[in-house]
Short mmCIF file of C-alpha atoms in Angstrom, two decimals:
data_model
loop_
_atom_site.label_atom_id
_atom_site.label_comp_id
_atom_site.label_asym_id
_atom_site.label_seq_id
_atom_site.Cartn_x
_atom_site.Cartn_y
_atom_site.Cartn_z
CA MET W 1 79.06 4.64 120.48
CA SER W 2 75.62 3.96 119.15
CA GLY W 3 74.64 0.26 119.73
CA ASN W 4 77.65 -1.45 118.45
CA ARG W 5 78.78 0.53 115.51
CA PRO W 6 81.35 2.69 115.77
CA THR W 7 80.49 6.73 115.07
CA LEU W 8 82.58 9.58 113.35
CA GLU W 9 82.80 10.76 117.22
CA ALA W 10 84.14 7.79 118.44
CA VAL W 11 87.03 8.07 115.50
CA ALA W 12 87.92 11.54 116.14
CA ALA W 13 87.94 11.10 119.93
CA ARG W 14 90.83 7.78 119.12
CA ALA W 15 92.08 9.76 117.06
CA GLY W 16 92.68 12.96 118.72
CA VAL W 17 91.10 15.27 116.73
CA SER W 18 88.17 17.20 116.04
CA ARG W 19 85.51 15.76 114.10
CA ALA W 20 85.19 18.41 111.87
CA THR W 21 89.19 17.26 110.73
CA ALA W 22 87.87 13.74 111.05
CA SER W 23 85.51 14.33 108.38
CA ARG W 24 87.74 15.15 106.16
CA VAL W 25 89.90 12.47 106.39
CA VAL W 26 86.54 10.51 105.68
CA ASN W 27 85.30 11.41 102.92
CA GLY W 28 88.72 11.70 100.98
CA GLY W 29 88.27 15.61 101.89
CA ALA W 30 92.02 18.55 101.26
CA GLY W 31 93.91 20.47 104.07
CA VAL W 32 94.42 17.97 106.45
CA ARG W 33 98.33 17.47 107.77
CA GLU W 34 99.70 14.30 106.93
CA THR W 35 100.58 12.88 110.27
CA LEU W 36 96.42 13.80 111.11
CA ARG W 37 95.26 11.91 108.54
CA GLU W 38 97.77 8.97 110.00
CA ARG W 39 95.53 8.86 112.72
CA VAL W 40 91.91 8.98 112.29
CA GLN W 41 92.83 6.03 109.30
CA ARG W 42 94.36 4.22 112.65
CA ALA W 43 91.33 5.12 114.42
CA VAL W 44 89.56 4.21 111.55
CA ALA W 45 90.96 1.32 111.81
CA GLU W 46 91.42 0.40 114.50
CA LEU W 47 87.21 0.26 115.39
CA GLY W 48 85.97 -0.40 112.50
CA TYR W 49 84.06 2.12 111.34
CA VAL W 50 82.22 2.14 108.07
CA PRO W 51 80.93 5.87 107.23
CA ASN W 52 77.62 6.62 106.64
CA GLN W 53 76.91 6.55 102.34
CA ALA W 54 74.33 8.93 102.98
CA ALA W 55 76.00 10.93 105.60
CA ARG W 56 78.91 11.03 103.74
CA THR W 57 76.52 11.88 99.76
CA LEU W 58 75.58 15.21 101.41
CA VAL W 59 79.11 16.18 102.22
CA THR W 60 81.38 14.90 98.95
CA ARG W 61 77.65 15.28 96.56
CA ARG W 62 78.91 11.90 94.97
CA THR W 63 77.60 8.41 96.12
CA GLY W 64 80.63 6.29 94.90
CA ALA W 65 78.09 4.53 92.12
CA VAL W 66 78.75 4.32 88.55
CA ALA W 67 76.46 2.99 86.35
CA VAL W 68 77.13 0.81 83.59
CA VAL W 69 73.96 0.93 80.48
CA ILE W 70 73.65 -2.32 78.34
CA ALA W 71 71.84 -1.90 75.60
CA GLU W 72 70.48 -4.97 75.17
CA PRO W 73 68.77 -7.07 76.82
CA GLU W 74 69.55 -9.69 80.20
CA SER W 75 68.80 -12.72 77.73
CA ARG W 76 71.52 -11.47 75.22
CA VAL W 77 74.43 -10.34 77.64
CA PHE W 78 74.54 -13.08 80.21
CA ALA W 79 74.96 -15.04 76.45
CA ASP W 80 77.82 -13.61 75.01
CA PRO W 81 81.69 -13.31 76.55
CA PHE W 82 81.83 -10.25 74.60
CA PHE W 83 79.58 -8.65 78.03
CA ALA W 84 80.96 -10.97 80.55
CA ARG W 85 84.58 -9.87 79.50
CA GLN W 86 84.03 -6.05 79.19
CA LEU W 87 82.47 -5.43 82.60
CA ARG W 88 84.94 -7.70 84.26
CA GLY W 89 87.37 -4.88 83.29
CA ILE W 90 85.40 -1.86 83.72
CA SER W 91 84.48 -3.94 87.33
CA GLY W 92 88.08 -4.04 88.25
CA ALA W 93 88.68 -0.66 87.81
CA LEU W 94 86.00 0.58 89.84
CA ALA W 95 86.56 -1.87 92.47
CA ALA W 96 90.57 -0.51 92.48
CA ALA W 97 88.95 2.76 93.10
CA ASP W 98 85.64 2.20 95.50
CA THR W 99 83.11 2.74 93.35
CA GLN W 100 80.23 0.74 93.07
CA LEU W 101 78.73 -0.68 89.79
CA VAL W 102 75.70 -0.26 89.16
CA LEU W 103 74.19 -2.33 86.20
CA LEU W 104 71.59 -1.29 84.03
CA TYR W 105 69.84 -3.59 80.89
CA VAL W 106 67.93 -1.80 77.64
CA ALA W 107 65.17 -5.38 77.83
CA ASP W 108 62.47 -3.17 75.02
CA ARG W 109 61.69 0.91 74.62
CA GLU W 110 59.39 0.72 77.71
CA ASP W 111 63.11 0.12 79.62
CA TYR W 112 64.21 4.12 78.38
CA PRO W 113 61.45 6.29 80.68
CA ARG W 114 62.81 3.77 84.03
CA ILE W 115 66.85 3.65 83.07
CA GLY W 116 66.03 7.94 82.74
CA ARG W 117 64.58 8.35 85.96
CA PHE W 118 67.04 6.00 87.30
CA LEU W 119 70.09 8.66 85.48
CA SER W 120 68.81 11.63 87.18
CA GLY W 121 67.47 10.60 90.04
CA GLY W 122 71.13 10.72 92.33
CA HIS W 123 71.86 7.73 92.42
CA VAL W 124 75.26 7.51 90.35
CA ASP W 125 78.35 9.72 89.56
CA GLY W 126 78.74 9.51 85.74
CA ALA W 127 77.62 6.62 82.97
CA LEU W 128 79.22 3.66 81.38
CA MET W 129 77.26 3.09 78.05
CA PHE W 130 78.05 0.46 75.27
CA SER W 131 76.12 -1.77 72.44
CA LEU W 132 74.21 1.37 71.38
CA HIS W 133 72.02 0.94 67.89
CA ARG W 134 71.34 3.69 65.86
CA ASP W 135 68.86 6.33 66.95
CA ASP W 136 69.02 5.00 70.63
CA PRO W 137 68.08 7.53 73.48
CA LEU W 138 70.45 6.40 76.12
CA PRO W 139 72.46 9.75 75.20
CA GLY W 140 70.40 12.06 75.72
CA LEU W 141 69.09 10.61 78.56
CA ALA W 142 72.27 10.94 80.23
CA ALA W 143 72.39 14.62 78.89
CA ALA W 144 69.36 15.18 80.64
CA ALA W 145 70.43 13.88 83.59
CA GLY W 146 73.93 15.66 84.63
CA LEU W 147 75.41 13.20 84.19
CA PRO W 148 78.75 12.48 82.75
CA VAL W 149 79.12 9.72 80.18
CA VAL W 150 82.55 7.67 78.88
CA TYR W 151 81.38 5.27 75.80
CA GLY W 152 81.89 1.50 74.43
CA GLY W 153 82.39 2.13 70.54
CA ARG W 154 82.18 4.68 68.68
CA PRO W 155 79.19 7.05 68.37
CA GLY W 156 77.52 7.07 65.71
CA TRP W 157 74.44 9.34 66.65
CA PRO W 158 74.33 12.48 63.59
CA GLY W 159 77.04 15.36 64.69
CA ALA W 160 78.89 13.15 67.11
CA ALA W 161 81.57 13.44 65.74
CA GLY W 162 82.51 16.77 66.17
CA GLU W 163 81.31 17.11 69.78
CA PRO W 164 83.54 18.45 71.89
CA GLY W 165 84.89 16.37 74.44
CA LEU W 166 82.98 13.53 73.73
CA LEU W 167 84.49 10.07 75.09
CA TYR W 168 85.05 6.46 74.15
CA VAL W 169 87.07 3.77 73.72
CA ASP W 170 87.06 1.62 70.84
CA THR W 171 89.15 -0.89 68.81
CA ASP W 172 89.76 0.37 64.77
CA ASN W 173 86.93 -1.88 63.52
CA ARG W 174 87.84 -1.18 60.14
CA ALA W 175 91.52 -2.02 60.98
CA GLY W 176 91.13 -5.60 62.28
CA ALA W 177 88.64 -6.17 59.44
CA GLU W 178 91.57 -5.16 56.68
CA LEU W 179 94.00 -7.56 58.08
CA ALA W 180 90.97 -10.79 58.08
CA VAL W 181 90.93 -10.00 54.86
CA ARG W 182 93.81 -9.56 53.45
CA HIS W 183 95.06 -12.16 55.46
CA LEU W 184 92.58 -14.26 53.47
CA LEU W 185 93.50 -12.77 49.73
CA ALA W 186 97.22 -13.67 50.76
CA ARG W 187 96.41 -17.10 51.36
CA GLY W 188 94.50 -17.18 47.55
CA ARG W 189 91.39 -16.96 48.39
CA ARG W 190 89.11 -14.77 46.14
CA ARG W 191 85.69 -15.20 46.48
CA ILE W 192 85.39 -13.97 50.32
CA GLY W 193 82.14 -13.53 52.05
CA HIS W 194 81.55 -11.26 55.06
CA ILE W 195 79.22 -11.34 57.29
CA ALA W 196 77.52 -7.92 59.00
CA GLY W 197 77.10 -7.22 62.21
CA PRO W 198 73.74 -5.13 62.61
CA LEU W 199 73.89 -1.97 60.20
CA ASP W 200 72.27 -0.12 62.88
CA GLN W 201 75.92 -0.25 65.57
CA THR W 202 79.10 1.92 64.37
CA SER W 203 81.06 -1.89 65.19
CA ALA W 204 79.53 -3.53 62.13
CA VAL W 205 79.30 -0.55 60.11
CA ASP W 206 82.97 0.30 60.61
CA ARG W 207 84.04 -3.31 60.25
CA LEU W 208 81.76 -3.59 56.79
CA ALA W 209 83.98 -0.84 55.68
CA GLY W 210 86.98 -2.21 56.44
CA TYR W 211 85.96 -5.72 54.39
CA ARG W 212 84.91 -3.35 51.43
CA ALA W 213 88.85 -1.35 51.45
CA ALA W 214 90.65 -4.68 51.26
CA LEU W 215 88.74 -6.67 49.57
CA GLU W 216 88.71 -3.42 46.38
CA GLY W 217 90.18 -5.14 43.29
CA GLY W 218 90.43 -8.58 45.02
CA GLY W 219 86.76 -10.14 44.11
CA PRO W 220 83.39 -9.71 44.25
CA GLU W 221 81.79 -7.79 47.07
CA LEU W 222 79.27 -11.16 48.47
CA VAL W 223 77.53 -9.42 52.01
CA ALA W 224 75.00 -10.85 54.67
CA GLU W 225 74.08 -8.77 57.40
CA GLY W 226 73.28 -11.08 60.91
CA ASP W 227 73.08 -10.24 63.96
CA PHE W 228 76.90 -11.40 66.28
CA THR W 229 75.01 -14.34 67.74
CA PRO W 230 75.57 -17.87 67.00
CA ALA W 231 71.85 -17.79 65.08
CA GLY W 232 72.13 -15.08 63.15
CA GLY W 233 76.72 -16.35 61.98
CA GLU W 234 74.15 -19.39 61.36
CA ARG W 235 72.14 -17.89 59.35
CA ALA W 236 74.17 -15.42 57.52
CA MET W 237 76.60 -18.34 55.97
CA ALA W 238 73.80 -20.60 54.35
CA GLU W 239 72.52 -17.35 52.75
CA LEU W 240 75.55 -16.93 51.42
CA LEU W 241 76.01 -20.56 50.63
CA ALA W 242 72.70 -20.37 48.88
CA ARG W 243 73.84 -16.76 46.77
CA VAL W 244 77.82 -17.86 46.45
CA PRO W 245 77.85 -22.14 46.03
CA ASP W 246 81.10 -21.44 45.04
CA LEU W 247 83.01 -19.59 48.11
CA ASP W 248 86.35 -20.34 49.10
CA ALA W 249 86.51 -17.95 52.67
CA VAL W 250 84.37 -16.23 54.94
CA PHE W 251 85.10 -13.03 57.01
CA ALA W 252 82.38 -13.08 60.39
CA ALA W 253 82.10 -9.34 61.81
CA SER W 254 82.25 -11.41 65.22
CA ASP W 255 83.42 -14.91 66.71
CA LEU W 256 79.76 -16.08 67.95
CA MET W 257 78.69 -15.89 64.25
CA ALA W 258 81.28 -17.38 62.99
CA THR W 259 81.18 -20.45 65.01
CA GLY W 260 77.26 -20.41 63.77
CA ALA W 261 79.11 -20.16 59.77
CA LEU W 262 80.92 -23.20 61.43
CA ARG W 263 78.09 -24.93 62.15
CA THR W 264 76.32 -24.23 59.22
CA LEU W 265 79.61 -25.48 56.70
CA ARG W 266 79.53 -28.34 57.79
CA ALA W 267 75.90 -29.38 57.35
CA HIS W 268 76.29 -28.38 54.28
CA GLY W 269 79.40 -30.30 54.35
CA ARG W 270 81.80 -28.01 53.50
CA ARG W 271 85.36 -28.63 55.13
CA VAL W 272 87.21 -25.40 57.41
CA PRO W 273 90.02 -24.63 55.99
CA ASP W 274 89.85 -26.55 52.57
CA ASP W 275 87.18 -25.79 51.10
CA VAL W 276 86.11 -22.79 52.53
CA ALA W 277 88.61 -20.52 55.34
CA VAL W 278 86.98 -18.59 58.13
CA VAL W 279 88.09 -15.44 59.97
CA GLY W 280 86.24 -13.83 62.81
CA TYR W 281 86.49 -10.79 65.13
CA ASP W 282 87.06 -9.74 69.16
CA ASP W 283 89.28 -13.65 69.94
CA LEU W 284 87.22 -14.44 72.96
CA GLU W 285 86.95 -17.91 74.39
CA PRO W 286 84.84 -18.47 71.06
CA ALA W 287 87.50 -19.23 68.90
CA ILE W 288 89.53 -21.33 71.35
CA TRP W 289 86.55 -24.21 71.58
CA THR W 290 85.79 -24.35 68.18
CA GLU W 291 86.47 -26.74 65.93
CA PRO W 292 88.80 -26.24 64.03
CA PRO W 293 89.94 -22.96 66.01
CA LEU W 294 89.55 -20.02 64.76
CA THR W 295 92.12 -17.84 63.30
CA THR W 296 90.28 -14.80 64.25
CA VAL W 297 90.81 -10.36 65.00
CA HIS W 298 92.36 -9.72 68.74
CA GLN W 299 91.12 -6.14 70.39
CA ASP W 300 91.35 -6.38 74.19
CA VAL W 301 88.02 -6.50 75.56
CA GLU W 302 89.16 -6.37 79.12
CA GLY W 303 90.78 -3.54 79.22
CA MET W 304 89.14 -1.43 76.84
CA GLY W 305 86.89 -1.54 80.03
CA ALA W 306 89.05 -0.68 82.49
CA VAL W 307 89.95 2.68 79.99
CA MET W 308 86.20 3.52 79.65
CA ALA W 309 86.30 3.08 83.70
CA ARG W 310 89.31 4.87 84.37
CA LEU W 311 88.55 8.09 82.11
CA LEU W 312 85.51 8.37 84.18
CA LEU W 313 86.69 7.60 86.87
CA ARG W 314 89.38 11.06 86.02
CA GLY W 315 87.16 13.27 84.85
CA LEU W 316 85.10 12.60 88.53
CA ALA W 317 87.83 13.25 90.25
CA GLY W 318 87.75 16.73 88.55
CA GLY W 319 91.37 16.57 86.77
CA GLN W 320 92.27 19.44 84.36
CA GLU W 321 93.84 17.40 81.65
CA ARG W 322 92.02 16.96 78.94
CA GLN W 323 91.70 13.92 78.35
CA ASP W 324 90.44 12.02 74.39
CA PRO W 325 88.62 9.23 72.58
CA VAL W 326 90.95 5.47 73.37
CA VAL W 327 91.41 4.02 69.56
CA THR W 328 93.43 0.43 70.77
CA MET W 329 94.84 -1.38 67.14
CA PRO W 330 93.64 -5.12 66.49
CA ARG W 331 96.03 -7.68 66.02
CA LEU W 332 95.61 -10.97 63.83
CA VAL W 333 95.72 -14.28 65.31
CA VAL W 334 96.38 -17.20 62.85
CA ARG W 335 94.68 -20.88 64.34
CA GLU W 336 93.70 -23.77 61.72
CA SER W 337 89.92 -21.93 60.73
CA GLY W 338 92.29 -19.61 57.58
#
């Protein structure tokens, strides 16, 4: 031993095997009989041996770490429960595979060179990327680094739809928006506004498309663009009321924007749902905290985060089976607001 820290040689001696055999077991290698593997694992536990990560990386050419890159500033990430829920799913799946999570944010354009250097520096085995905006350079940075990537949300750059091997996890945003608007139409609402998310993101584009598809022939198109924040929802709701004073319903492309819309409606003396029905999207904590609680479109954000991580880990493990994008189906949760 060196000091009080057990060495690989000590593990091999305790198990009665060669150092090479002990190394293969510790580093997850193949070609070791099960009885020898059990002896090495028992010796590791008895001695409290912790592998040297630098040495392990040299042997396996793996770092045991994955970058999670969110194309939003840190202030936005910690203020939005969507990101917390998705990170919880990712973190749980990575921890179960003994893989570390390295979290990276994009505050402004100056962050991209730093992130590119990190991704190409051999610090991680792959990347999970989400909340991408149109013309975002992050996919190109990952490609230049030679890293496998799984995206959160349908990629929207030109040619992405036909790109072979492109992996992403998303909900069917168009179908979810159609559920919301058809629900409002079924309750007799005819002047239905839509607070869209930022239209440089595919989730917002697809939810707007779903609103339009459901509304076709059922009333005029009334759209104001928000930014997936409560303040953006407030501003967009005020814009809609100024344009359409007799608006009787609104579908917001996120629960956070719906909470902002509720504040604006109260400030203008509109009762929810008596005067204006409100439906959100996500079904996260804010949907339950609002007064009244929000009718909303549920998507399994935490589950989608876990699936993203598992897709990446499966690819890193070298499985030969083909992997395809995963798109989950949303469902409507009806509460008092709509």
